[in-house]
Amino acid sequence: MSRNIAYESLKNVNAPFEADYQQVFKDFLESGWYILGTQVNAFEKEFAAYCGTKHCIGVASGLDAIILPLAAFDFPKDSEVLVPSNTYIASILGIINAGYKPVLVEPDIITYNIDPTKIKASITNKTRAILVVHLYGKMCNMTAITNIAKEYNLKIVEDCAQAHGAIHQDKKAGNWSDAGAFSFYPTKNLGCLGDGGAITTNDDALADKLLYLRNYGSKVKYQNDYTGFNSRLDELQAAFLRRKLIRLDEINSHKRTLASLYQQGLSNTYIKPSIQEQNFDVFHIYNIRTPKRDALKQYLLENGIRTEIHYPIAPHQQNGYKHLFGNTAYPLSSEIHQTTLSLPISYCHSVEDIRYVVEKINAF
Ligand SMILES: Cc1ncc(COP(=O)(O)O)c(C=O)c1O
């Protein structure tokens, strides 16, 4: 029997929370307090506890969660920040908007995360930080990366937009570095109903400065101690996020179950995600790679299965960004962008949905 399988249905993903959200909205409206109130405050405490960090500062988006800590470090303006060449464009834009130069480092073709063995060759006397990205929900090799950062006195910011609840060794995403940057864009494992983001940190001074930066450089009304931003996590979104956070582990566990069906069921003609003993992956995205990617995507569509590509164009080939990277080739990044395909995997997909996708892919 043929089925219709969406890549993602945000309506269905949020359906289990509908009654909760209606109540949350009613309480919010009645509270009469709509910016930086008790909901943001409580969510920050709860999310910090979830990540195991001392602090969490809610901001307006995942992009801002990258910009604000980098801006807070106040590096000289020609500073360089290392970033993986196959990341989503927001990681790169975050560095640019903070006033620095992004320097691309190729990923490890097995994990799709920044390759620690290639980092040292990209360090110059202008390098001040590494922006690691835990892509698709798998954490980077933070053990190796934190050692390099210590040796060269570099800051680390983790882009955790795709890795809420992911673990490397004994610590969660957002607790391995100077600052963790989270997005709560609706499709994320912890997604709200609009834009939202947060920064986690164990650094008291940085946390304090971020409280100023997100609010026009002010902690006391009409007193501005820094040139800041307007980047506050919305009170209503924080209230929704508090409800969803309670079920984040269940969401991650559901996605891990679906991922294991793909891992076991899909033919080995496809390159499947690698699994490392020291990592707990949360599969924001489940990707496979094949040279026949475009034909497979079309065939799945004809069989009622929608897929996505994360991402179709590499950052160094994007019209708005290629001037930054000259003629340097990033062959691994290009290879990933040409061959990767993201399969349906979300809180609203069932085991039967995934079995159907597996069956169709194996018959291709
Ligand atoms: C890796 C990565 N970094 C940053 C972001 C930016 O998050 P936002 O869309 O909330 O600004 C995203 C979200 O799409 C992302 O996937």
CSV table of C-alpha atoms in Angstrom, one decimal, residues 83-336:
chain,number,residue,atom,x,y,z
A,83,VAL,CA,34.4,27.0,11.5
A,84,PRO,CA,33.6,23.8,9.5
A,85,SER,CA,33.2,24.2,5.7
A,86,ASN,CA,30.0,22.2,5.5
A,87,THR,CA,28.0,23.9,8.2
A,88,TYR,CA,24.6,25.7,7.8
A,89,ILE,CA,25.2,29.3,6.7
A,90,ALA,CA,24.1,30.7,10.1
A,91,SER,CA,27.3,29.6,11.7
A,92,ILE,CA,29.3,31.6,9.2
A,93,LEU,CA,27.0,34.6,9.3
A,94,GLY,CA,27.3,34.6,13.1
A,95,ILE,CA,31.0,35.1,12.9
A,96,ILE,CA,30.7,37.9,10.3
A,97,ASN,CA,28.0,39.7,12.2
A,98,ALA,CA,30.2,39.6,15.3
A,99,GLY,CA,32.8,41.5,13.3
A,100,TYR,CA,35.3,38.7,12.5
A,101,LYS,CA,36.6,36.6,9.6
A,102,PRO,CA,35.3,33.1,9.2
A,103,VAL,CA,38.1,30.6,8.2
A,104,LEU,CA,36.7,27.3,6.8
A,105,VAL,CA,38.1,24.0,8.0
A,106,GLU,CA,37.1,20.8,6.2
A,107,PRO,CA,35.0,18.2,8.1
A,108,ASP,CA,35.8,14.6,8.9
A,109,ILE,CA,34.1,12.7,6.0
A,110,ILE,CA,33.0,10.0,8.5
A,111,THR,CA,31.3,12.2,11.2
A,112,TYR,CA,30.6,15.3,9.0
A,113,ASN,CA,31.9,17.4,11.9
A,114,ILE,CA,35.0,19.6,11.9
A,115,ASP,CA,38.1,17.4,11.6
A,116,PRO,CA,40.3,18.0,14.7
A,117,THR,CA,43.4,16.8,12.8
A,118,LYS,CA,43.0,19.7,10.3
A,119,ILE,CA,42.5,22.5,12.8
A,120,LYS,CA,46.1,23.3,13.6
A,121,ALA,CA,47.1,23.9,10.0
A,122,SER,CA,44.4,26.7,9.9
A,123,ILE,CA,45.6,28.5,13.0
A,124,THR,CA,47.3,31.9,12.3
A,125,ASN,CA,48.4,34.7,14.7
A,126,LYS,CA,44.9,36.2,14.1
A,127,THR,CA,42.9,33.1,15.2
A,128,ARG,CA,41.0,33.7,18.4
A,129,ALA,CA,38.3,31.1,18.5
A,130,ILE,CA,36.8,27.9,17.1
A,131,LEU,CA,33.1,27.7,16.3
A,132,VAL,CA,32.4,24.0,16.4
A,133,VAL,CA,29.1,22.7,15.0
A,134,HIS,CA,27.5,19.5,16.3
A,135,LEU,CA,25.9,18.8,12.9
A,136,TYR,CA,22.8,16.6,12.4
A,137,GLY,CA,22.8,15.9,16.2
A,138,LYS,CA,26.2,14.3,16.6
A,139,MET,CA,28.7,16.0,18.9
A,140,CYS,CA,32.2,17.0,17.6
A,141,ASN,CA,35.2,15.3,19.1
A,142,MET,CA,35.3,17.8,21.9
A,143,THR,CA,38.1,15.9,23.8
A,144,ALA,CA,40.5,16.6,20.9
A,145,ILE,CA,39.2,20.1,20.2
A,146,THR,CA,39.4,21.4,23.8
A,147,ASN,CA,43.0,20.2,23.9
A,148,ILE,CA,43.9,22.2,20.8
A,149,ALA,CA,42.1,25.2,22.1
A,150,LYS,CA,44.1,25.1,25.4
A,151,GLU,CA,47.4,24.7,23.6
A,152,TYR,CA,46.7,27.8,21.4
A,153,ASN,CA,44.7,29.8,23.9
A,154,LEU,CA,41.6,29.9,21.7
A,155,LYS,CA,38.0,30.3,22.8
A,156,ILE,CA,35.4,27.7,21.8
A,157,VAL,CA,31.8,28.3,21.0
A,158,GLU,CA,29.6,25.3,20.3
A,159,ASP,CA,26.9,25.7,17.7
A,160,CYS,CA,24.3,23.4,19.3
A,161,ALA,CA,21.4,24.3,17.0
A,162,GLN,CA,21.0,20.7,16.0
A,163,ALA,CA,22.2,19.0,19.2
A,164,HIS,CA,19.8,19.6,22.2
A,165,GLY,CA,20.6,16.8,24.6
A,166,ALA,CA,23.4,15.2,22.5
A,167,ILE,CA,26.3,13.9,24.6
A,168,HIS,CA,30.0,13.4,24.1
A,169,GLN,CA,31.8,11.4,26.8
A,170,ASP,CA,30.1,12.5,30.0
A,171,LYS,CA,28.9,16.0,29.1
A,172,LYS,CA,26.0,17.4,27.0
A,173,ALA,CA,26.2,19.8,24.1
A,174,GLY,CA,26.6,23.3,25.4
A,175,ASN,CA,28.7,22.3,28.4
A,176,TRP,CA,32.0,21.6,26.6
A,177,SER,CA,33.2,25.2,25.8
A,178,ASP,CA,33.1,28.8,26.7
A,179,ALA,CA,29.5,29.1,25.3
A,180,GLY,CA,26.9,26.9,23.7
A,181,ALA,CA,24.6,28.4,21.1
A,182,PHE,CA,21.1,26.9,20.8
A,183,SER,CA,18.3,27.5,18.3
A,184,PHE,CA,14.7,26.8,19.1
A,185,TYR,CA,13.6,27.2,15.5
A,186,PRO,CA,10.4,25.1,15.2
A,187,THR,CA,12.0,22.2,13.4
A,188,LYS,CA,14.7,21.6,16.0
A,189,ASN,CA,14.4,18.7,18.5
A,190,LEU,CA,13.5,21.4,21.1
A,191,GLY,CA,11.6,23.8,18.9
A,192,CYS,CA,9.2,26.6,19.8
A,193,LEU,CA,6.4,28.2,17.8
A,194,GLY,CA,8.5,31.0,16.3
A,195,ASP,CA,12.1,32.1,16.6
A,196,GLY,CA,14.1,31.6,19.8
A,197,GLY,CA,17.6,30.8,21.0
A,198,ALA,CA,19.8,30.5,24.1
A,199,ILE,CA,23.4,30.6,25.2
A,200,THR,CA,24.7,28.2,27.8
A,201,THR,CA,27.9,28.9,29.8
A,202,ASN,CA,29.8,28.1,33.0
A,203,ASP,CA,31.5,31.5,32.9
A,204,ASP,CA,30.0,33.9,35.4
A,205,ALA,CA,31.5,37.1,33.8
A,206,LEU,CA,30.4,36.1,30.3
A,207,ALA,CA,26.9,35.2,31.5
A,208,ASP,CA,26.6,38.6,33.2
A,209,LYS,CA,27.8,40.5,30.0
A,210,LEU,CA,25.4,38.5,27.9
A,211,LEU,CA,22.5,39.7,30.0
A,212,TYR,CA,23.5,43.3,29.1
A,213,LEU,CA,24.2,42.6,25.4
A,214,ARG,CA,20.8,41.0,24.7
A,215,ASN,CA,19.0,44.1,26.1
A,216,TYR,CA,20.6,47.2,24.5
A,217,GLY,CA,23.7,46.8,26.8
A,218,SER,CA,21.5,47.4,29.8
A,219,LYS,CA,20.6,45.7,33.0
A,220,VAL,CA,19.2,48.7,34.7
A,221,LYS,CA,16.4,50.5,32.9
A,222,TYR,CA,17.6,53.3,30.7
A,223,GLN,CA,21.2,52.8,31.8
A,224,ASN,CA,23.4,51.4,28.9
A,225,ASP,CA,26.8,50.1,29.9
A,226,TYR,CA,27.6,48.4,26.6
A,227,THR,CA,26.6,48.9,22.9
A,228,GLY,CA,24.3,45.9,22.8
A,229,PHE,CA,21.6,44.2,20.7
A,230,ASN,CA,17.9,43.8,21.0
A,231,SER,CA,17.9,40.0,21.2
A,232,ARG,CA,15.6,38.7,23.9
A,233,LEU,CA,13.9,35.3,24.0
A,234,ASP,CA,10.2,35.9,23.8
A,235,GLU,CA,8.3,35.4,27.0
A,236,LEU,CA,5.6,33.4,25.2
A,237,GLN,CA,8.1,31.2,23.4
A,238,ALA,CA,9.9,30.5,26.7
A,239,ALA,CA,6.6,29.4,28.2
A,240,PHE,CA,6.0,26.9,25.3
A,241,LEU,CA,9.6,25.7,25.5
A,242,ARG,CA,9.2,24.9,29.3
A,243,ARG,CA,6.4,22.5,28.4
A,244,LYS,CA,8.4,20.9,25.5
A,245,LEU,CA,11.6,20.6,27.5
A,246,ILE,CA,9.8,18.2,29.9
A,247,ARG,CA,9.6,15.8,26.9
A,248,LEU,CA,12.8,16.5,25.1
A,249,ASP,CA,14.4,13.2,26.3
A,250,GLU,CA,11.3,11.4,25.0
A,251,ILE,CA,11.6,13.2,21.6
A,252,ASN,CA,15.3,12.4,21.3
A,253,SER,CA,14.7,8.8,22.3
A,254,HIS,CA,11.9,8.5,19.7
A,255,LYS,CA,14.3,9.8,17.0
A,256,ARG,CA,17.0,7.5,18.1
A,257,THR,CA,14.6,4.5,17.7
A,258,LEU,CA,13.7,5.6,14.2
A,259,ALA,CA,17.4,6.1,13.4
A,260,SER,CA,18.2,2.6,14.5
A,261,LEU,CA,15.5,1.2,12.2
A,262,TYR,CA,17.3,3.0,9.3
A,263,GLN,CA,20.7,1.9,10.5
A,264,GLN,CA,19.7,-1.8,10.6
A,265,GLY,CA,17.3,-1.8,7.7
A,266,LEU,CA,19.0,0.2,5.0
A,267,SER,CA,21.2,-1.6,2.5
A,268,ASN,CA,24.9,-1.0,2.8
A,269,THR,CA,25.0,0.5,-0.7
A,270,TYR,CA,24.3,3.7,1.1
A,271,ILE,CA,26.7,5.5,3.4
A,272,LYS,CA,24.9,5.7,6.7
A,273,PRO,CA,25.8,7.9,9.8
A,274,SER,CA,28.7,6.5,11.8
A,275,ILE,CA,28.1,5.7,15.4
A,276,GLN,CA,30.8,6.3,18.0
A,277,GLU,CA,30.9,4.7,21.4
A,278,GLN,CA,31.7,8.1,23.2
A,279,ASN,CA,28.7,9.9,21.6
A,280,PHE,CA,25.0,9.9,22.2
A,281,ASP,CA,23.5,11.2,19.0
A,282,VAL,CA,20.1,12.9,18.9
A,283,PHE,CA,19.5,12.7,15.1
A,284,HIS,CA,18.0,16.2,14.5
A,285,ILE,CA,18.7,15.0,10.9
A,286,TYR,CA,19.2,11.4,9.6
A,287,ASN,CA,21.3,11.6,6.4
A,288,ILE,CA,22.5,9.0,4.0
A,289,ARG,CA,25.0,9.5,1.1
A,290,THR,CA,24.9,8.2,-2.4
A,291,PRO,CA,26.2,9.4,-5.8
A,292,LYS,CA,22.7,8.7,-7.1
A,293,ARG,CA,21.2,11.2,-4.6
A,294,ASP,CA,19.1,13.3,-7.0
A,295,ALA,CA,17.6,10.2,-8.7
A,296,LEU,CA,16.9,8.6,-5.3
A,297,LYS,CA,15.2,11.8,-4.1
A,298,GLN,CA,13.0,11.9,-7.2
A,299,TYR,CA,12.1,8.2,-6.9
A,300,LEU,CA,11.1,8.6,-3.2
A,301,LEU,CA,9.0,11.6,-4.1
A,302,GLU,CA,7.2,9.5,-6.7
A,303,ASN,CA,6.5,7.0,-3.9
A,304,GLY,CA,5.0,9.6,-1.6
A,305,ILE,CA,8.1,10.1,0.5
A,306,ARG,CA,9.5,13.7,1.0
A,307,THR,CA,13.2,14.2,1.8
A,308,GLU,CA,15.4,17.2,2.2
A,309,ILE,CA,19.0,18.1,1.5
A,310,HIS,CA,21.2,19.5,4.3
A,311,TYR,CA,22.6,21.3,2.4
A,312,PRO,CA,22.4,21.6,-1.4
A,313,ILE,CA,25.1,24.3,-1.8
A,314,ALA,CA,28.3,24.6,0.3
A,315,PRO,CA,28.9,27.9,2.1
A,316,HIS,CA,32.0,28.7,0.0
A,317,GLN,CA,29.9,28.4,-3.2
A,318,GLN,CA,27.0,30.6,-2.0
A,319,ASN,CA,26.6,33.8,-4.0
A,320,GLY,CA,26.5,36.0,-1.0
A,321,TYR,CA,29.5,34.5,0.7
A,322,LYS,CA,31.9,33.1,-1.9
A,323,HIS,CA,33.9,36.4,-2.1
A,324,LEU,CA,35.1,35.7,1.4
A,325,PHE,CA,36.8,32.5,0.5
A,326,GLY,CA,38.7,33.2,-2.8
A,327,ASN,CA,39.3,30.2,-5.0
A,328,THR,CA,40.1,27.8,-2.2
A,329,ALA,CA,38.6,24.4,-2.9
A,330,TYR,CA,36.8,22.5,-0.1
A,331,PRO,CA,36.5,19.1,-1.7
A,332,LEU,CA,35.1,17.2,1.3
A,333,SER,CA,32.4,19.8,1.9
A,334,SER,CA,31.5,19.8,-1.8
A,335,GLU,CA,31.4,16.0,-1.8
A,336,ILE,CA,28.9,16.0,1.1
